[in-house]
Amino acid sequence: MRTRVLSACIALILLCLSKVNGQLNSTYYDSTCPSLLSTVKAAVTAAVAKEKRMGASLVRLHFHDCFVNGCDGSVLLDDSSTITGEKTAGPNNNSLRGFDVVDTIKSKVEAVCSGVVSCADILAIAARDSVIALGGRTWTVQLGRRDSLTASLSGANSKIPAPTLNLSGLISAFTAQGLSAKDMIVLSGAHTIGQARCTTFRSHIYNETNILSSFATSLKANCPFSSGDDNLSPLDLQTPTTFDNKYYINLKSQKGLLHSDQELFNGGSADSQVTTYSNNQATFFSDFATSMVKMGNINPLTGSSGEVRTNCRKPN
């Protein structure tokens, strides 16, 4: 009995130390908001059931948040008299979406545990639940992030990888965030869901040769040479609303929608990993889960840094 009591005390001390020292952990809200995970899952499931594309949009929100000064909820901040937000940055403007869904999730979380859960943590949980809702596998989300008090428009313009990057540029962009080339290749697999605007892939289908000609031709009707910038095409033409490994199968057939997609299978160092994922969906799912946890740990605010916003769109 004494041994069990001692073990429990040690576990509690370690948990408290982890919160003080800024380490994320999966049990962060177990006592302060025990219904958090079920609350977020229900809201995400409802949003994705209403619009399948929303799952990809929520995953992308988490990604674009983490790549700008860490996973701190800065991407959610609206412009104000004192803040220039990230929503109008080139990679985000007229493209990033799902903010209303995050507002809904936040309001539901606030209803069950007010002032406790950060918007940054909600993004991390919602990304995981979106993948599950579209057929992917689960992973354990690490929690304990706090929200930033400001945003970085310049960071959003410079740090989020562009669809025009070549393989070395993609590797460099991810390396700058502490992520490996392997992380980059597997996280790119999130493009097995979602859609892209014509303006992001027009040059790829009209001016480049590393794309199947018949595939390029099929895209031109919806993406004219000089108009239709906001017209959408699925990143994965086969199963655009199912989280699977078809993205990699498409790359092997030169059916990557974006230039940056096809760079992963273009006679370079990424070819082998793409082949592995195209042949083994379970390996892709496992590696994706690992890399999502790693990405979610990019420079989080913890402890007394930042705050827990009551409204994700503005500081308290």
Tab-separated table of C-alpha atoms in Angstrom:
chain	number	residue	atom	x	y	z
A	1	MET	CA	0.000	0.000	0.000
A	2	ARG	CA	2.788	2.425	0.941
A	3	THR	CA	4.520	1.686	-2.350
A	4	ARG	CA	1.381	2.495	-4.335
A	5	VAL	CA	0.798	5.708	-2.384
A	6	LEU	CA	4.416	6.733	-2.925
A	7	SER	CA	4.172	5.996	-6.659
A	8	ALA	CA	1.003	8.068	-6.915
A	9	CYS	CA	2.655	10.975	-5.111
A	10	ILE	CA	5.688	10.809	-7.376
A	11	ALA	CA	3.452	10.770	-10.455
A	12	LEU	CA	1.578	13.834	-9.181
A	13	ILE	CA	4.819	15.675	-8.476
A	14	LEU	CA	6.157	14.871	-11.951
A	15	LEU	CA	2.920	16.113	-13.519
A	16	CYS	CA	3.133	19.384	-11.608
A	17	LEU	CA	6.794	19.792	-12.530
A	18	SER	CA	6.000	19.200	-16.190
A	19	LYS	CA	3.461	22.029	-16.108
A	20	VAL	CA	5.881	24.368	-14.344
A	21	ASN	CA	8.812	23.500	-16.608
A	22	GLY	CA	6.824	23.924	-19.798
A	23	GLN	CA	6.551	20.342	-20.998
A	24	LEU	CA	3.399	19.337	-22.814
A	25	ASN	CA	1.623	16.215	-21.628
A	26	SER	CA	-1.478	14.247	-22.538
A	27	THR	CA	-3.167	14.560	-19.119
A	28	TYR	CA	-2.868	18.327	-18.722
A	29	TYR	CA	-6.637	18.945	-18.471
A	30	ASP	CA	-7.678	15.690	-16.810
A	31	SER	CA	-8.606	17.412	-13.562
A	32	THR	CA	-9.431	20.933	-14.776
A	33	CYS	CA	-11.513	20.036	-17.845
A	34	PRO	CA	-12.241	16.284	-17.905
A	35	SER	CA	-14.825	16.574	-20.693
A	36	LEU	CA	-12.513	18.524	-23.018
A	37	LEU	CA	-11.674	15.770	-25.489
A	38	SER	CA	-15.245	14.547	-25.872
A	39	THR	CA	-16.494	18.123	-26.267
A	40	VAL	CA	-14.026	18.931	-29.047
A	41	LYS	CA	-14.564	15.603	-30.789
A	42	ALA	CA	-18.334	16.077	-30.913
A	43	ALA	CA	-17.980	19.581	-32.370
A	44	VAL	CA	-15.400	18.518	-34.967
A	45	THR	CA	-17.414	15.455	-35.974
A	46	ALA	CA	-20.490	17.640	-36.504
A	47	ALA	CA	-18.554	20.222	-38.534
A	48	VAL	CA	-16.956	17.593	-40.781
A	49	ALA	CA	-20.282	15.798	-41.243
A	50	LYS	CA	-21.756	19.107	-42.433
A	51	GLU	CA	-18.837	19.789	-44.807
A	52	LYS	CA	-16.155	17.160	-45.428
A	53	ARG	CA	-13.656	19.761	-46.592
A	54	MET	CA	-13.674	21.320	-43.124
A	55	GLY	CA	-11.538	18.456	-41.816
A	56	ALA	CA	-8.667	19.476	-44.093
A	57	SER	CA	-9.193	23.133	-43.201
A	58	LEU	CA	-8.819	22.450	-39.476
A	59	VAL	CA	-5.656	20.407	-39.999
A	60	ARG	CA	-4.246	23.253	-42.084
A	61	LEU	CA	-5.061	25.811	-39.381
A	62	HIS	CA	-2.941	23.879	-36.891
A	63	PHE	CA	-0.087	23.606	-39.409
A	64	HIS	CA	-0.137	27.314	-40.288
A	65	ASP	CA	-0.290	28.197	-36.603
A	66	CYS	CA	2.706	26.086	-35.609
A	67	PHE	CA	4.962	27.303	-38.429
A	68	VAL	CA	4.738	30.934	-37.276
A	69	ASN	CA	6.463	31.432	-33.913
A	70	GLY	CA	5.269	28.053	-32.663
A	71	CYS	CA	1.905	26.495	-31.823
A	72	ASP	CA	0.451	29.452	-29.968
A	73	GLY	CA	-2.931	30.230	-31.540
A	74	SER	CA	-1.574	33.358	-33.228
A	75	VAL	CA	-3.153	32.426	-36.564
A	76	LEU	CA	-6.601	32.920	-35.023
A	77	LEU	CA	-6.111	36.572	-34.053
A	78	ASP	CA	-8.047	39.216	-35.968
A	79	ASP	CA	-6.486	42.523	-36.949
A	80	SER	CA	-7.034	45.308	-34.432
A	81	SER	CA	-5.690	48.739	-33.606
A	82	THR	CA	-2.756	47.097	-31.820
A	83	ILE	CA	-2.331	43.806	-33.701
A	84	THR	CA	-1.615	43.021	-37.329
A	85	GLY	CA	-2.779	39.442	-37.623
A	86	GLU	CA	-1.670	36.610	-39.891
A	87	LYS	CA	-4.941	36.088	-41.740
A	88	THR	CA	-4.039	38.496	-44.565
A	89	ALA	CA	-0.591	36.977	-45.186
A	90	GLY	CA	-0.028	35.568	-48.659
A	91	PRO	CA	-0.355	31.883	-47.673
A	92	ASN	CA	-3.525	32.588	-45.645
A	93	ASN	CA	-5.509	35.346	-47.354
A	94	ASN	CA	-8.686	34.103	-49.076
A	95	SER	CA	-7.456	30.581	-48.375
A	96	LEU	CA	-7.248	29.699	-44.690
A	97	ARG	CA	-10.677	28.833	-43.299
A	98	GLY	CA	-12.430	27.183	-40.372
A	99	PHE	CA	-12.243	30.139	-37.990
A	100	ASP	CA	-15.989	30.048	-37.324
A	101	VAL	CA	-15.754	26.345	-36.480
A	102	VAL	CA	-12.970	27.068	-34.007
A	103	ASP	CA	-15.166	29.768	-32.458
A	104	THR	CA	-17.944	27.217	-32.058
A	105	ILE	CA	-15.615	24.658	-30.493
A	106	LYS	CA	-14.219	27.277	-28.134
A	107	SER	CA	-17.693	28.354	-27.001
A	108	LYS	CA	-18.642	24.748	-26.259
A	109	VAL	CA	-15.420	24.229	-24.308
A	110	GLU	CA	-15.948	27.472	-22.390
A	111	ALA	CA	-19.418	26.245	-21.441
A	112	VAL	CA	-17.986	23.190	-19.668
A	113	CYS	CA	-14.776	24.701	-18.252
A	114	SER	CA	-14.475	28.470	-18.558
A	115	GLY	CA	-11.054	30.104	-18.894
A	116	VAL	CA	-9.111	26.851	-18.765
A	117	VAL	CA	-8.337	25.563	-22.268
A	118	SER	CA	-6.185	27.490	-24.726
A	119	CYS	CA	-7.100	28.091	-28.350
A	120	ALA	CA	-3.732	26.629	-29.362
A	121	ASP	CA	-4.627	23.339	-27.662
A	122	ILE	CA	-8.050	23.351	-29.297
A	123	LEU	CA	-6.351	23.581	-32.708
A	124	ALA	CA	-4.136	20.598	-31.893
A	125	ILE	CA	-7.058	18.454	-30.748
A	126	ALA	CA	-9.274	19.521	-33.645
A	127	ALA	CA	-6.584	18.571	-36.173
A	128	ARG	CA	-6.363	15.072	-34.701
A	129	ASP	CA	-10.142	14.648	-34.578
A	130	SER	CA	-10.476	15.877	-38.170
A	131	VAL	CA	-8.103	13.180	-39.392
A	132	ILE	CA	-10.092	10.554	-37.488
A	133	ALA	CA	-13.398	11.860	-38.862
A	134	LEU	CA	-12.085	11.374	-42.404
A	135	GLY	CA	-10.783	7.843	-41.883
A	136	GLY	CA	-7.301	8.291	-40.433
A	137	ARG	CA	-5.902	6.833	-37.242
A	138	THR	CA	-5.790	8.482	-33.843
A	139	TRP	CA	-2.818	9.666	-31.800
A	140	THR	CA	-2.340	11.052	-28.314
A	141	VAL	CA	-2.319	14.853	-28.389
A	142	GLN	CA	0.115	16.546	-26.047
A	143	LEU	CA	-1.443	19.509	-24.248
A	144	GLY	CA	-0.583	22.498	-22.102
A	145	ARG	CA	0.013	25.217	-24.710
A	146	ARG	CA	-0.947	28.794	-23.941
A	147	ASP	CA	-2.062	31.478	-26.371
A	148	SER	CA	0.093	34.284	-27.735
A	149	LEU	CA	-0.731	37.923	-27.131
A	150	THR	CA	0.225	38.938	-30.650
A	151	ALA	CA	0.768	37.623	-34.180
A	152	SER	CA	3.374	37.901	-36.943
A	153	LEU	CA	2.312	38.849	-40.449
A	154	SER	CA	5.932	38.795	-41.631
A	155	GLY	CA	6.426	35.345	-40.123
A	156	ALA	CA	3.364	34.001	-41.902
A	157	ASN	CA	4.661	35.401	-45.185
A	158	SER	CA	8.155	33.978	-44.784
A	159	LYS	CA	7.909	30.724	-42.821
A	160	ILE	CA	4.947	28.848	-44.311
A	161	PRO	CA	6.217	26.685	-47.193
A	162	ALA	CA	5.081	27.909	-50.603
A	163	PRO	CA	3.557	25.570	-53.222
A	164	THR	CA	6.314	26.643	-55.616
A	165	LEU	CA	9.207	25.309	-53.516
A	166	ASN	CA	11.521	22.604	-54.812
A	167	LEU	CA	12.587	19.648	-52.678
A	168	SER	CA	15.580	21.359	-51.092
A	169	GLY	CA	13.452	24.414	-50.304
A	170	LEU	CA	10.817	22.236	-48.638
A	171	ILE	CA	13.428	20.444	-46.560
A	172	SER	CA	14.932	23.784	-45.501
A	173	ALA	CA	11.541	25.216	-44.515
A	174	PHE	CA	10.821	22.239	-42.271
A	175	THR	CA	14.363	22.049	-40.898
A	176	ALA	CA	13.990	25.661	-39.764
A	177	GLN	CA	11.140	24.446	-37.535
A	178	GLY	CA	13.113	21.529	-36.106
A	179	LEU	CA	11.413	19.009	-38.384
A	180	SER	CA	13.284	16.488	-40.519
A	181	ALA	CA	13.000	15.678	-44.214
A	182	LYS	CA	11.060	12.577	-43.176
A	183	ASP	CA	8.641	14.761	-41.185
A	184	MET	CA	8.186	16.991	-44.227
A	185	ILE	CA	7.352	14.080	-46.530
A	186	VAL	CA	4.877	12.473	-44.156
A	187	LEU	CA	3.192	15.729	-43.112
A	188	SER	CA	2.744	16.565	-46.794
A	189	GLY	CA	0.498	13.505	-46.804
A	190	ALA	CA	-2.163	15.734	-45.240
A	191	HIS	CA	-2.744	16.713	-48.873
A	192	THR	CA	-4.644	13.469	-49.228
A	193	ILE	CA	-7.594	15.644	-48.154
A	194	GLY	CA	-8.613	19.176	-49.006
A	195	GLN	CA	-8.552	21.422	-52.040
A	196	ALA	CA	-6.272	24.044	-53.552
A	197	ARG	CA	-6.955	27.276	-55.428
A	198	CYS	CA	-6.154	27.526	-59.122
A	199	THR	CA	-3.635	30.293	-58.465
A	200	THR	CA	-1.466	27.868	-56.453
A	201	PHE	CA	-1.131	25.245	-59.191
A	202	ARG	CA	-1.659	27.126	-62.478
A	203	SER	CA	2.033	27.329	-63.316
A	204	HIS	CA	2.450	23.633	-62.563
A	205	ILE	CA	-0.196	22.522	-65.054
A	206	TYR	CA	0.664	24.991	-67.838
A	207	ASN	CA	4.447	25.425	-67.642
A	208	GLU	CA	6.015	22.303	-66.128
A	209	THR	CA	6.879	18.824	-67.311
A	210	ASN	CA	6.929	16.900	-64.024
A	211	ILE	CA	3.198	16.241	-64.317
A	212	LEU	CA	1.236	13.683	-66.326
A	213	SER	CA	0.079	15.541	-69.442
A	214	SER	CA	-3.427	14.075	-69.411
A	215	PHE	CA	-3.788	15.029	-65.737
A	216	ALA	CA	-2.669	18.585	-66.459
A	217	THR	CA	-5.121	18.814	-69.356
A	218	SER	CA	-7.990	17.640	-67.159
A	219	LEU	CA	-7.348	20.505	-64.740
A	220	LYS	CA	-7.210	23.319	-67.273
A	221	ALA	CA	-10.966	23.624	-67.811
A	222	ASN	CA	-11.402	24.593	-64.157
A	223	CYS	CA	-8.183	26.589	-64.022
A	224	PRO	CA	-7.911	28.793	-67.132
A	225	PHE	CA	-4.571	30.326	-68.056
A	226	SER	CA	-5.550	33.863	-67.078
A	227	SER	CA	-8.652	33.668	-64.877
A	228	GLY	CA	-10.391	31.641	-62.188
A	229	ASP	CA	-7.787	32.191	-59.463
A	230	ASP	CA	-10.154	31.040	-56.719
A	231	ASN	CA	-11.494	27.964	-58.525
A	232	LEU	CA	-10.815	24.830	-56.477
A	233	SER	CA	-9.473	21.396	-57.335
A	234	PRO	CA	-8.941	18.488	-54.922
A	235	LEU	CA	-5.380	17.805	-53.831
A	236	ASP	CA	-6.171	14.091	-54.141
A	237	LEU	CA	-8.424	13.492	-57.121
A	238	GLN	CA	-9.108	9.851	-56.177
A	239	THR	CA	-10.457	10.177	-52.632
A	240	PRO	CA	-10.511	13.910	-51.772
A	241	THR	CA	-12.426	13.535	-48.502
A	242	THR	CA	-10.837	10.342	-47.195
A	243	PHE	CA	-7.629	10.322	-45.187
A	244	ASP	CA	-5.620	7.552	-46.843
A	245	ASN	CA	-2.362	7.002	-48.754
A	246	LYS	CA	-3.713	7.835	-52.209
A	247	TYR	CA	-1.729	11.091	-52.210
A	248	TYR	CA	1.491	9.111	-52.509
A	249	ILE	CA	0.040	6.759	-55.111
A	250	ASN	CA	-0.892	9.846	-57.136
A	251	LEU	CA	2.652	11.215	-56.892
A	252	LYS	CA	4.067	8.007	-58.349
A	253	SER	CA	1.771	8.551	-61.356
A	254	GLN	CA	2.848	12.215	-61.688
A	255	LYS	CA	-0.543	13.409	-60.472
A	256	GLY	CA	0.613	15.814	-57.782
A	257	LEU	CA	-1.571	18.925	-57.941
A	258	LEU	CA	1.004	21.382	-56.619
A	259	HIS	CA	4.560	21.789	-57.847
A	260	SER	CA	5.713	21.172	-54.264
A	261	ASP	CA	3.700	17.946	-54.129
A	262	GLN	CA	5.312	16.436	-57.212
A	263	GLU	CA	8.761	17.474	-55.971
A	264	LEU	CA	8.438	14.637	-53.449
A	265	PHE	CA	8.578	12.135	-56.306
A	266	ASN	CA	10.757	13.598	-59.001
A	267	GLY	CA	13.949	11.554	-59.025
A	268	GLY	CA	15.199	12.929	-55.701
A	269	SER	CA	15.910	11.815	-52.159
A	270	ALA	CA	12.219	11.686	-51.198
A	271	ASP	CA	11.272	9.055	-53.793
A	272	SER	CA	11.965	6.069	-51.543
A	273	GLN	CA	9.781	7.308	-48.676
A	274	VAL	CA	6.956	8.161	-51.079
A	275	THR	CA	7.158	4.632	-52.467
A	276	THR	CA	7.011	3.175	-48.961
A	277	TYR	CA	3.864	5.127	-48.111
A	278	SER	CA	2.238	4.338	-51.451
A	279	ASN	CA	2.685	0.643	-50.695
A	280	ASN	CA	1.881	0.675	-46.985
A	281	GLN	CA	-0.910	2.853	-45.601
A	282	ALA	CA	-0.351	1.618	-42.038
A	283	THR	CA	3.234	2.880	-42.104
A	284	PHE	CA	2.044	6.262	-43.367
A	285	PHE	CA	-0.586	6.484	-40.624
A	286	SER	CA	1.917	5.590	-37.921
A	287	ASP	CA	4.583	8.016	-39.136
A	288	PHE	CA	2.011	10.775	-39.667
A	289	ALA	CA	0.862	10.478	-36.055
A	290	THR	CA	4.457	10.703	-34.820
A	291	SER	CA	5.227	13.767	-36.940
A	292	MET	CA	2.002	15.544	-35.971
A	293	VAL	CA	2.959	15.236	-32.300
A	294	LYS	CA	6.425	16.546	-33.151
A	295	MET	CA	4.996	19.473	-35.113
A	296	GLY	CA	2.603	20.266	-32.273
A	297	ASN	CA	5.609	20.691	-29.988
A	298	ILE	CA	7.150	23.566	-31.969
A	299	ASN	CA	7.941	26.354	-29.487
A	300	PRO	CA	4.742	26.242	-27.421
A	301	LEU	CA	4.061	28.908	-24.834
A	302	THR	CA	3.722	27.224	-21.441
A	303	GLY	CA	3.753	27.968	-17.757
A	304	SER	CA	3.217	31.693	-17.165
A	305	SER	CA	3.933	32.695	-20.779
A	306	GLY	CA	1.044	33.960	-22.899
A	307	GLU	CA	-2.505	33.475	-21.677
A	308	VAL	CA	-5.642	31.386	-22.103
A	309	ARG	CA	-7.868	33.454	-24.383
A	310	THR	CA	-11.588	33.478	-23.743
A	311	ASN	CA	-12.126	34.598	-27.353
A	312	CYS	CA	-9.731	33.015	-29.858
A	313	ARG	CA	-9.893	36.081	-32.113
A	314	LYS	CA	-8.463	38.580	-29.622
A	315	PRO	CA	-6.326	38.741	-26.475
A	316	ASN	CA	-8.137	38.993	-23.163
